[in-house]
Amino acid sequence: MSKFQLTTVVRPILCLLALLIFSGCGAGGAGMIRLRAENWQPTPGGSIQASDLANPGDVVDVSDVLGLDGEETFWVYGVEADMGVGTYEMTEISFTGNGSTTLGSAIDFGGTTFNSGSTLDSALEATVTTFHSKGALLGVGPVMLKYIWGVDHLVFDTTLTGTGPGGGKGGSEAVSAHRGIDEWVPAFGVGAQFAMPIGNDWSLELDGELSGLWISYGDIDGTYEGLTLRGGIRQGSGILFGAGHRSLVIDVADDGTGTSADIDLGGSYLFVEWAF
């Protein structure tokens, strides 16, 4: 097994072990294990920048320059479990967008120049995998306040393909550039949940969570914030279905790769959750 493969396997296991050891009273819901699927429709926004040695590179707008201005639809999956000593959740949020635009002016991305007037094809991938422990802070009637802590894995990959200077005097040639951010960062947050019976074997459930932090960890500096709001109706202690809104605001710089990203992904979703 390669060092990369070993790191990929071992890190999530160590994260889960740490959450099991340093946890408090649970902040769970129906059943012992809950599986959740969300049909998320985010709209991307923000910008990216990639430097090369002394050249800081241009700030590239995700919408205007990369052409990623439409609503996308993706599936988000999560699992949450009450383990007696705490509640634990793992969620993977993945976004992939492709765009194409005609450049109004030349841009520099990671030391690669793309000519003005050329067609720029772009691919942006963003994945946030969360490993969180949740505990009860205070309960008042049907309302419970909770704390959240854990570790998140942030992955951003950007690939640009177009035409740049080359091929002799005044000529041009096909060029491409790729930059990415791949870091593990700690995360902390708070939340609240509400549950109330509304009929024979039916209940209304509302939940909100805000997590993230100001990051200065390893090569990463910046801010990271994730907001999730949802509401639904549960049948007994089993299936829950409803709607919600998820927003990710990530403004980070990776000194190791010379890449910075100021990305905003926000949109509504429909979801279903099975409790066992």
PDB file of C-alpha atoms in Angstrom:
ATOM      1  CA  MET A   1       0.000   0.000   0.000  1.00  0.00           C
ATOM      2  CA  SER A   2       1.417   3.413  -0.986  1.00  0.00           C
ATOM      3  CA  LYS A   3       1.955   6.224   1.505  1.00  0.00           C
ATOM      4  CA  PHE A   4      -0.905   8.183  -0.087  1.00  0.00           C
ATOM      5  CA  GLN A   5      -3.296   5.235   0.139  1.00  0.00           C
ATOM      6  CA  LEU A   6      -2.268   4.582   3.739  1.00  0.00           C
ATOM      7  CA  THR A   7      -2.891   8.225   4.668  1.00  0.00           C
ATOM      8  CA  THR A   8      -6.288   8.193   2.947  1.00  0.00           C
ATOM      9  CA  VAL A   9      -7.383   5.128   4.931  1.00  0.00           C
ATOM     10  CA  VAL A  10      -5.820   5.917   8.309  1.00  0.00           C
ATOM     11  CA  ARG A  11      -6.882   9.556   8.717  1.00  0.00           C
ATOM     12  CA  PRO A  12     -10.672   8.953   8.703  1.00  0.00           C
ATOM     13  CA  ILE A  13     -10.211   6.052  11.149  1.00  0.00           C
ATOM     14  CA  LEU A  14      -8.184   8.228  13.528  1.00  0.00           C
ATOM     15  CA  CYS A  15     -10.816  10.976  13.263  1.00  0.00           C
ATOM     16  CA  LEU A  16     -13.606   8.584  14.257  1.00  0.00           C
ATOM     17  CA  LEU A  17     -11.552   7.178  17.155  1.00  0.00           C
ATOM     18  CA  ALA A  18     -10.887  10.689  18.457  1.00  0.00           C
ATOM     19  CA  LEU A  19     -14.589  11.542  18.284  1.00  0.00           C
ATOM     20  CA  LEU A  20     -15.427   8.391  20.232  1.00  0.00           C
ATOM     21  CA  ILE A  21     -12.919   9.206  22.976  1.00  0.00           C
ATOM     22  CA  PHE A  22     -13.622  12.921  23.427  1.00  0.00           C
ATOM     23  CA  SER A  23     -17.417  13.096  23.388  1.00  0.00           C
ATOM     24  CA  GLY A  24     -20.219  13.890  25.780  1.00  0.00           C
ATOM     25  CA  CYS A  25     -23.972  13.399  26.011  1.00  0.00           C
ATOM     26  CA  GLY A  26     -25.567  12.661  22.662  1.00  0.00           C
ATOM     27  CA  ALA A  27     -27.647  15.047  20.579  1.00  0.00           C
ATOM     28  CA  GLY A  28     -29.346  12.526  18.330  1.00  0.00           C
ATOM     29  CA  GLY A  29     -32.858  11.853  17.142  1.00  0.00           C
ATOM     30  CA  ALA A  30     -35.087   8.946  16.226  1.00  0.00           C
ATOM     31  CA  GLY A  31     -33.599   5.473  16.227  1.00  0.00           C
ATOM     32  CA  MET A  32     -29.965   4.621  16.822  1.00  0.00           C
ATOM     33  CA  ILE A  33     -28.670   4.988  13.251  1.00  0.00           C
ATOM     34  CA  ARG A  34     -29.936   7.504  10.692  1.00  0.00           C
ATOM     35  CA  LEU A  35     -29.129   7.417   6.975  1.00  0.00           C
ATOM     36  CA  ARG A  36     -29.786  10.600   5.000  1.00  0.00           C
ATOM     37  CA  ALA A  37     -29.874  11.460   1.290  1.00  0.00           C
ATOM     38  CA  GLU A  38     -30.262  15.034   0.011  1.00  0.00           C
ATOM     39  CA  ASN A  39     -30.940  16.283  -3.508  1.00  0.00           C
ATOM     40  CA  TRP A  40     -28.972  19.551  -3.303  1.00  0.00           C
ATOM     41  CA  GLN A  41     -29.222  22.343  -5.896  1.00  0.00           C
ATOM     42  CA  PRO A  42     -26.395  24.824  -5.215  1.00  0.00           C
ATOM     43  CA  THR A  43     -25.417  27.866  -7.254  1.00  0.00           C
ATOM     44  CA  PRO A  44     -21.638  28.533  -7.221  1.00  0.00           C
ATOM     45  CA  GLY A  45     -20.100  31.940  -6.645  1.00  0.00           C
ATOM     46  CA  GLY A  46     -16.812  33.545  -5.654  1.00  0.00           C
ATOM     47  CA  SER A  47     -13.327  33.428  -7.137  1.00  0.00           C
ATOM     48  CA  ILE A  48     -10.055  31.497  -7.236  1.00  0.00           C
ATOM     49  CA  GLN A  49      -6.429  32.575  -7.580  1.00  0.00           C
ATOM     50  CA  ALA A  50      -3.209  30.642  -8.206  1.00  0.00           C
ATOM     51  CA  SER A  51       0.270  32.126  -7.838  1.00  0.00           C
ATOM     52  CA  ASP A  52       3.584  31.086  -9.354  1.00  0.00           C
ATOM     53  CA  LEU A  53       6.800  32.118  -7.591  1.00  0.00           C
ATOM     54  CA  ALA A  54       6.717  35.935  -7.390  1.00  0.00           C
ATOM     55  CA  ASN A  55       3.662  36.230  -9.653  1.00  0.00           C
ATOM     56  CA  PRO A  56       0.453  36.328  -7.576  1.00  0.00           C
ATOM     57  CA  GLY A  57      -1.761  35.449 -10.552  1.00  0.00           C
ATOM     58  CA  ASP A  58      -5.120  36.961 -11.437  1.00  0.00           C
ATOM     59  CA  VAL A  59      -8.276  36.700  -9.365  1.00  0.00           C
ATOM     60  CA  VAL A  60     -10.542  34.522 -11.519  1.00  0.00           C
ATOM     61  CA  ASP A  61     -14.273  34.975 -10.996  1.00  0.00           C
ATOM     62  CA  VAL A  62     -16.146  31.668 -10.874  1.00  0.00           C
ATOM     63  CA  SER A  63     -19.217  33.048 -12.644  1.00  0.00           C
ATOM     64  CA  ASP A  64     -17.983  35.710 -15.086  1.00  0.00           C
ATOM     65  CA  VAL A  65     -14.656  34.148 -16.136  1.00  0.00           C
ATOM     66  CA  LEU A  66     -15.159  30.411 -15.639  1.00  0.00           C
ATOM     67  CA  GLY A  67     -18.796  30.396 -16.742  1.00  0.00           C
ATOM     68  CA  LEU A  68     -20.021  28.497 -13.677  1.00  0.00           C
ATOM     69  CA  ASP A  69     -23.182  30.524 -13.183  1.00  0.00           C
ATOM     70  CA  GLY A  70     -25.955  27.951 -13.336  1.00  0.00           C
ATOM     71  CA  GLU A  71     -27.731  25.911 -10.705  1.00  0.00           C
ATOM     72  CA  GLU A  72     -26.373  22.380 -10.381  1.00  0.00           C
ATOM     73  CA  THR A  73     -28.011  19.307  -8.826  1.00  0.00           C
ATOM     74  CA  PHE A  74     -26.088  16.807  -6.689  1.00  0.00           C
ATOM     75  CA  TRP A  75     -26.691  14.111  -4.116  1.00  0.00           C
ATOM     76  CA  VAL A  76     -25.352  14.547  -0.582  1.00  0.00           C
ATOM     77  CA  TYR A  77     -25.149  11.503   1.689  1.00  0.00           C
ATOM     78  CA  GLY A  78     -24.738  11.322   5.453  1.00  0.00           C
ATOM     79  CA  VAL A  79     -24.889   8.862   8.329  1.00  0.00           C
ATOM     80  CA  GLU A  80     -25.518   9.720  11.993  1.00  0.00           C
ATOM     81  CA  ALA A  81     -25.343   7.334  14.946  1.00  0.00           C
ATOM     82  CA  ASP A  82     -26.071   7.506  18.677  1.00  0.00           C
ATOM     83  CA  MET A  83     -23.366   5.482  20.429  1.00  0.00           C
ATOM     84  CA  GLY A  84     -24.420   5.953  24.060  1.00  0.00           C
ATOM     85  CA  VAL A  85     -21.531   8.296  24.882  1.00  0.00           C
ATOM     86  CA  GLY A  86     -22.301  10.722  22.057  1.00  0.00           C
ATOM     87  CA  THR A  87     -23.760  11.338  18.611  1.00  0.00           C
ATOM     88  CA  TYR A  88     -21.500  11.040  15.579  1.00  0.00           C
ATOM     89  CA  GLU A  89     -22.049  12.153  12.005  1.00  0.00           C
ATOM     90  CA  MET A  90     -20.188  11.747   8.730  1.00  0.00           C
ATOM     91  CA  THR A  91     -21.362  13.659   5.654  1.00  0.00           C
ATOM     92  CA  GLU A  92     -19.843  14.035   2.191  1.00  0.00           C
ATOM     93  CA  ILE A  93     -20.736  17.179   0.253  1.00  0.00           C
ATOM     94  CA  SER A  94     -19.456  17.093  -3.313  1.00  0.00           C
ATOM     95  CA  PHE A  95     -19.789  19.670  -6.111  1.00  0.00           C
ATOM     96  CA  THR A  96     -18.591  19.380  -9.721  1.00  0.00           C
ATOM     97  CA  GLY A  97     -19.084  22.169 -12.233  1.00  0.00           C
ATOM     98  CA  ASN A  98     -17.979  22.677 -15.843  1.00  0.00           C
ATOM     99  CA  GLY A  99     -18.081  25.943 -17.752  1.00  0.00           C
ATOM    100  CA  SER A 100     -16.959  27.572 -20.983  1.00  0.00           C
ATOM    101  CA  THR A 101     -16.506  31.279 -21.768  1.00  0.00           C
ATOM    102  CA  THR A 102     -14.722  33.604 -24.173  1.00  0.00           C
ATOM    103  CA  LEU A 103     -12.112  35.655 -22.337  1.00  0.00           C
ATOM    104  CA  GLY A 104     -12.519  39.412 -22.543  1.00  0.00           C
ATOM    105  CA  SER A 105      -8.925  39.883 -21.369  1.00  0.00           C
ATOM    106  CA  ALA A 106      -5.905  37.665 -20.786  1.00  0.00           C
ATOM    107  CA  ILE A 107      -5.600  35.961 -17.400  1.00  0.00           C
ATOM    108  CA  ASP A 108      -2.744  34.337 -15.511  1.00  0.00           C
ATOM    109  CA  PHE A 109      -3.482  31.204 -13.485  1.00  0.00           C
ATOM    110  CA  GLY A 110      -0.603  29.486 -11.698  1.00  0.00           C
ATOM    111  CA  GLY A 111       1.979  30.895 -14.117  1.00  0.00           C
ATOM    112  CA  THR A 112      -0.015  29.922 -17.231  1.00  0.00           C
ATOM    113  CA  THR A 113      -1.362  32.719 -19.442  1.00  0.00           C
ATOM    114  CA  PHE A 114      -4.645  32.356 -21.330  1.00  0.00           C
ATOM    115  CA  ASN A 115      -5.101  34.725 -24.283  1.00  0.00           C
ATOM    116  CA  SER A 116      -7.773  37.369 -24.587  1.00  0.00           C
ATOM    117  CA  GLY A 117     -10.509  36.345 -27.015  1.00  0.00           C
ATOM    118  CA  SER A 118      -9.827  32.625 -26.629  1.00  0.00           C
ATOM    119  CA  THR A 119     -12.300  30.041 -25.393  1.00  0.00           C
ATOM    120  CA  LEU A 120     -11.646  28.976 -21.805  1.00  0.00           C
ATOM    121  CA  ASP A 121     -12.968  25.618 -20.618  1.00  0.00           C
ATOM    122  CA  SER A 122     -13.038  25.094 -16.871  1.00  0.00           C
ATOM    123  CA  ALA A 123     -13.706  22.288 -14.407  1.00  0.00           C
ATOM    124  CA  LEU A 124     -14.170  22.953 -10.692  1.00  0.00           C
ATOM    125  CA  GLU A 125     -14.497  20.211  -8.095  1.00  0.00           C
ATOM    126  CA  ALA A 126     -15.166  20.899  -4.422  1.00  0.00           C
ATOM    127  CA  THR A 127     -15.622  18.204  -1.787  1.00  0.00           C
ATOM    128  CA  VAL A 128     -16.135  18.659   1.951  1.00  0.00           C
ATOM    129  CA  THR A 129     -16.203  15.509   4.078  1.00  0.00           C
ATOM    130  CA  THR A 130     -17.207  16.119   7.700  1.00  0.00           C
ATOM    131  CA  PHE A 131     -16.531  13.966  10.763  1.00  0.00           C
ATOM    132  CA  HIS A 132     -18.489  15.552  13.637  1.00  0.00           C
ATOM    133  CA  SER A 133     -19.351  14.752  17.229  1.00  0.00           C
ATOM    134  CA  LYS A 134     -22.509  16.347  18.659  1.00  0.00           C
ATOM    135  CA  GLY A 135     -23.565  16.794  22.257  1.00  0.00           C
ATOM    136  CA  ALA A 136     -26.459  18.340  24.174  1.00  0.00           C
ATOM    137  CA  LEU A 137     -25.882  21.779  25.688  1.00  0.00           C
ATOM    138  CA  LEU A 138     -29.353  22.599  27.007  1.00  0.00           C
ATOM    139  CA  GLY A 139     -32.856  21.230  26.609  1.00  0.00           C
ATOM    140  CA  VAL A 140     -36.004  23.292  27.181  1.00  0.00           C
ATOM    141  CA  GLY A 141     -39.235  21.484  26.339  1.00  0.00           C
ATOM    142  CA  PRO A 142     -39.167  20.390  22.685  1.00  0.00           C
ATOM    143  CA  VAL A 143     -36.052  22.499  21.960  1.00  0.00           C
ATOM    144  CA  MET A 144     -32.485  21.286  22.417  1.00  0.00           C
ATOM    145  CA  LEU A 145     -29.303  23.298  21.918  1.00  0.00           C
ATOM    146  CA  LYS A 146     -26.214  21.347  20.893  1.00  0.00           C
ATOM    147  CA  TYR A 147     -22.504  21.766  20.333  1.00  0.00           C
ATOM    148  CA  ILE A 148     -20.576  20.400  17.368  1.00  0.00           C
ATOM    149  CA  TRP A 149     -16.895  19.641  16.983  1.00  0.00           C
ATOM    150  CA  GLY A 150     -14.750  17.487  14.774  1.00  0.00           C
ATOM    151  CA  VAL A 151     -12.586  17.608  11.675  1.00  0.00           C
ATOM    152  CA  ASP A 152     -13.375  18.351   8.028  1.00  0.00           C
ATOM    153  CA  HIS A 153     -11.551  17.359   4.856  1.00  0.00           C
ATOM    154  CA  LEU A 154     -11.504  20.169   2.265  1.00  0.00           C
ATOM    155  CA  VAL A 155     -10.634  19.329  -1.345  1.00  0.00           C
ATOM    156  CA  PHE A 156     -10.710  21.827  -4.252  1.00  0.00           C
ATOM    157  CA  ASP A 157      -9.483  21.080  -7.767  1.00  0.00           C
ATOM    158  CA  THR A 158      -9.526  23.549 -10.646  1.00  0.00           C
ATOM    159  CA  THR A 159      -8.492  22.769 -14.226  1.00  0.00           C
ATOM    160  CA  LEU A 160      -8.434  25.432 -16.959  1.00  0.00           C
ATOM    161  CA  THR A 161      -7.915  24.666 -20.654  1.00  0.00           C
ATOM    162  CA  GLY A 162      -7.585  27.233 -23.417  1.00  0.00           C
ATOM    163  CA  THR A 163      -5.157  29.033 -25.716  1.00  0.00           C
ATOM    164  CA  GLY A 164      -1.988  30.801 -24.637  1.00  0.00           C
ATOM    165  CA  PRO A 165       1.000  32.531 -26.253  1.00  0.00           C
ATOM    166  CA  GLY A 166       3.467  30.245 -28.052  1.00  0.00           C
ATOM    167  CA  GLY A 167       4.302  28.588 -31.342  1.00  0.00           C
ATOM    168  CA  GLY A 168       6.608  31.351 -32.529  1.00  0.00           C
ATOM    169  CA  LYS A 169       6.343  35.107 -32.778  1.00  0.00           C
ATOM    170  CA  GLY A 170       2.767  36.230 -32.302  1.00  0.00           C
ATOM    171  CA  GLY A 171       1.570  32.647 -32.309  1.00  0.00           C
ATOM    172  CA  SER A 172      -0.547  30.704 -29.872  1.00  0.00           C
ATOM    173  CA  GLU A 173      -0.891  27.147 -28.617  1.00  0.00           C
ATOM    174  CA  ALA A 174      -3.202  25.043 -26.478  1.00  0.00           C
ATOM    175  CA  VAL A 175      -2.403  25.335 -22.767  1.00  0.00           C
ATOM    176  CA  SER A 176      -3.883  24.035 -19.527  1.00  0.00           C
ATOM    177  CA  ALA A 177      -3.350  24.616 -15.820  1.00  0.00           C
ATOM    178  CA  HIS A 178      -4.394  22.674 -12.742  1.00  0.00           C
ATOM    179  CA  ARG A 179      -4.293  23.706  -9.088  1.00  0.00           C
ATOM    180  CA  GLY A 180      -5.806  22.200  -5.961  1.00  0.00           C
ATOM    181  CA  ILE A 181      -6.217  22.423  -2.205  1.00  0.00           C
ATOM    182  CA  ASP A 182      -6.318  19.254  -0.107  1.00  0.00           C
ATOM    183  CA  GLU A 183      -6.300  19.834   3.654  1.00  0.00           C
ATOM    184  CA  TRP A 184      -7.764  18.535   6.931  1.00  0.00           C
ATOM    185  CA  VAL A 185      -8.999  21.266   9.285  1.00  0.00           C
ATOM    186  CA  PRO A 186     -10.664  21.260  12.730  1.00  0.00           C
ATOM    187  CA  ALA A 187     -14.281  22.430  12.932  1.00  0.00           C
ATOM    188  CA  PHE A 188     -16.503  23.716  15.748  1.00  0.00           C
ATOM    189  CA  GLY A 189     -20.108  24.837  15.844  1.00  0.00           C
ATOM    190  CA  VAL A 190     -23.500  25.055  17.509  1.00  0.00           C
ATOM    191  CA  GLY A 191     -26.994  23.990  16.592  1.00  0.00           C
ATOM    192  CA  ALA A 192     -30.587  23.622  17.714  1.00  0.00           C
ATOM    193  CA  GLN A 193     -33.304  21.071  17.071  1.00  0.00           C
ATOM    194  CA  PHE A 194     -37.037  20.988  17.697  1.00  0.00           C
ATOM    195  CA  ALA A 195     -39.457  18.064  17.669  1.00  0.00           C
ATOM    196  CA  MET A 196     -43.227  18.092  18.281  1.00  0.00           C
ATOM    197  CA  PRO A 197     -45.985  15.510  17.651  1.00  0.00           C
ATOM    198  CA  ILE A 198     -48.567  16.706  15.124  1.00  0.00           C
ATOM    199  CA  GLY A 199     -50.880  13.739  14.803  1.00  0.00           C
ATOM    200  CA  ASN A 200     -51.297  10.033  15.201  1.00  0.00           C
ATOM    201  CA  ASP A 201     -47.744   8.648  14.926  1.00  0.00           C
ATOM    202  CA  TRP A 202     -46.452  11.740  13.086  1.00  0.00           C
ATOM    203  CA  SER A 203     -44.098  14.494  14.276  1.00  0.00           C
ATOM    204  CA  LEU A 204     -42.635  17.772  13.042  1.00  0.00           C
ATOM    205  CA  GLU A 205     -38.842  18.128  13.234  1.00  0.00           C
ATOM    206  CA  LEU A 206     -36.754  21.269  12.687  1.00  0.00           C
ATOM    207  CA  ASP A 207     -32.965  21.382  12.798  1.00  0.00           C
ATOM    208  CA  GLY A 208     -30.278  24.023  12.263  1.00  0.00           C
ATOM    209  CA  GLU A 209     -26.484  23.849  12.486  1.00  0.00           C
ATOM    210  CA  LEU A 210     -23.670  26.356  11.987  1.00  0.00           C
ATOM    211  CA  SER A 211     -20.107  25.079  12.032  1.00  0.00           C
ATOM    212  CA  GLY A 212     -16.670  26.138  10.858  1.00  0.00           C
ATOM    213  CA  LEU A 213     -13.906  28.378  12.135  1.00  0.00           C
ATOM    214  CA  TRP A 214     -11.230  30.900  11.382  1.00  0.00           C
ATOM    215  CA  ILE A 215      -8.442  28.719  10.056  1.00  0.00           C
ATOM    216  CA  SER A 216      -4.721  29.070  10.657  1.00  0.00           C
ATOM    217  CA  TYR A 217      -3.726  25.452  10.540  1.00  0.00           C
ATOM    218  CA  GLY A 218      -0.753  23.984   8.684  1.00  0.00           C
ATOM    219  CA  ASP A 219      -0.527  25.629   5.262  1.00  0.00           C
ATOM    220  CA  ILE A 220      -4.157  26.834   5.409  1.00  0.00           C
ATOM    221  CA  ASP A 221      -5.282  30.332   6.440  1.00  0.00           C
ATOM    222  CA  GLY A 222      -8.738  31.852   6.140  1.00  0.00           C
ATOM    223  CA  THR A 223     -12.334  31.228   7.151  1.00  0.00           C
ATOM    224  CA  TYR A 224     -14.657  28.286   6.669  1.00  0.00           C
ATOM    225  CA  GLU A 225     -18.384  28.230   7.438  1.00  0.00           C
ATOM    226  CA  GLY A 226     -21.135  25.712   6.852  1.00  0.00           C
ATOM    227  CA  LEU A 227     -24.829  26.429   7.532  1.00  0.00           C
ATOM    228  CA  THR A 228     -27.580  23.816   7.324  1.00  0.00           C
ATOM    229  CA  LEU A 229     -31.295  24.413   7.947  1.00  0.00           C
ATOM    230  CA  ARG A 230     -33.957  21.759   7.479  1.00  0.00           C
ATOM    231  CA  GLY A 231     -37.501  20.843   8.405  1.00  0.00           C
ATOM    232  CA  GLY A 232     -39.542  17.726   7.865  1.00  0.00           C
ATOM    233  CA  ILE A 233     -42.246  15.325   8.981  1.00  0.00           C
ATOM    234  CA  ARG A 234     -41.375  11.955  10.495  1.00  0.00           C
ATOM    235  CA  GLN A 235     -43.581   8.891  10.522  1.00  0.00           C
ATOM    236  CA  GLY A 236     -43.252   7.254  13.934  1.00  0.00           C
ATOM    237  CA  SER A 237     -39.575   6.657  14.645  1.00  0.00           C
ATOM    238  CA  GLY A 238     -38.809   5.741  11.037  1.00  0.00           C
ATOM    239  CA  ILE A 239     -38.713   7.742   7.827  1.00  0.00           C
ATOM    240  CA  LEU A 240     -38.335  11.551   7.778  1.00  0.00           C
ATOM    241  CA  PHE A 241     -38.817  13.624   4.632  1.00  0.00           C
ATOM    242  CA  GLY A 242     -38.680  17.357   4.088  1.00  0.00           C
ATOM    243  CA  ALA A 243     -36.726  20.308   2.682  1.00  0.00           C
ATOM    244  CA  GLY A 244     -33.840  22.499   3.716  1.00  0.00           C
ATOM    245  CA  HIS A 245     -31.106  24.952   2.756  1.00  0.00           C
ATOM    246  CA  ARG A 246     -27.351  24.390   2.818  1.00  0.00           C
ATOM    247  CA  SER A 247     -24.648  27.027   2.433  1.00  0.00           C
ATOM    248  CA  LEU A 248     -20.864  26.635   2.305  1.00  0.00           C
ATOM    249  CA  VAL A 249     -18.704  29.768   2.452  1.00  0.00           C
ATOM    250  CA  ILE A 250     -15.005  28.977   2.149  1.00  0.00           C
ATOM    251  CA  ASP A 251     -12.335  31.684   1.925  1.00  0.00           C
ATOM    252  CA  VAL A 252      -8.957  29.986   2.315  1.00  0.00           C
ATOM    253  CA  ALA A 253      -5.389  30.270   1.058  1.00  0.00           C
ATOM    254  CA  ASP A 254      -2.997  27.329   0.843  1.00  0.00           C
ATOM    255  CA  ASP A 255       0.574  28.582   1.241  1.00  0.00           C
ATOM    256  CA  GLY A 256       1.906  25.182   0.227  1.00  0.00           C
ATOM    257  CA  THR A 257       0.396  25.266  -3.279  1.00  0.00           C
ATOM    258  CA  GLY A 258       0.036  29.034  -3.709  1.00  0.00           C
ATOM    259  CA  THR A 259      -3.683  28.610  -4.322  1.00  0.00           C
ATOM    260  CA  SER A 260      -6.529  30.586  -2.771  1.00  0.00           C
ATOM    261  CA  ALA A 261     -10.265  30.037  -3.057  1.00  0.00           C
ATOM    262  CA  ASP A 262     -13.159  32.288  -2.067  1.00  0.00           C
ATOM    263  CA  ILE A 263     -16.069  29.982  -2.866  1.00  0.00           C
ATOM    264  CA  ASP A 264     -19.754  30.279  -1.968  1.00  0.00           C
ATOM    265  CA  LEU A 265     -22.025  27.299  -2.612  1.00  0.00           C
ATOM    266  CA  GLY A 266     -25.617  27.731  -1.503  1.00  0.00           C
ATOM    267  CA  GLY A 267     -28.948  26.243  -2.406  1.00  0.00           C
ATOM    268  CA  SER A 268     -32.058  24.378  -1.317  1.00  0.00           C
ATOM    269  CA  TYR A 269     -32.519  20.630  -1.118  1.00  0.00           C
ATOM    270  CA  LEU A 270     -35.111  17.924  -0.628  1.00  0.00           C
ATOM    271  CA  PHE A 271     -34.149  15.081   1.677  1.00  0.00           C
ATOM    272  CA  VAL A 272     -35.208  11.755   3.075  1.00  0.00           C
ATOM    273  CA  GLU A 273     -33.858  10.103   6.227  1.00  0.00           C
ATOM    274  CA  TRP A 274     -34.251   6.537   7.447  1.00  0.00           C
ATOM    275  CA  ALA A 275     -33.935   5.809  11.183  1.00  0.00           C
ATOM    276  CA  PHE A 276     -33.203   2.347  12.557  1.00  0.00           C
TER     277      PHE A 276
END
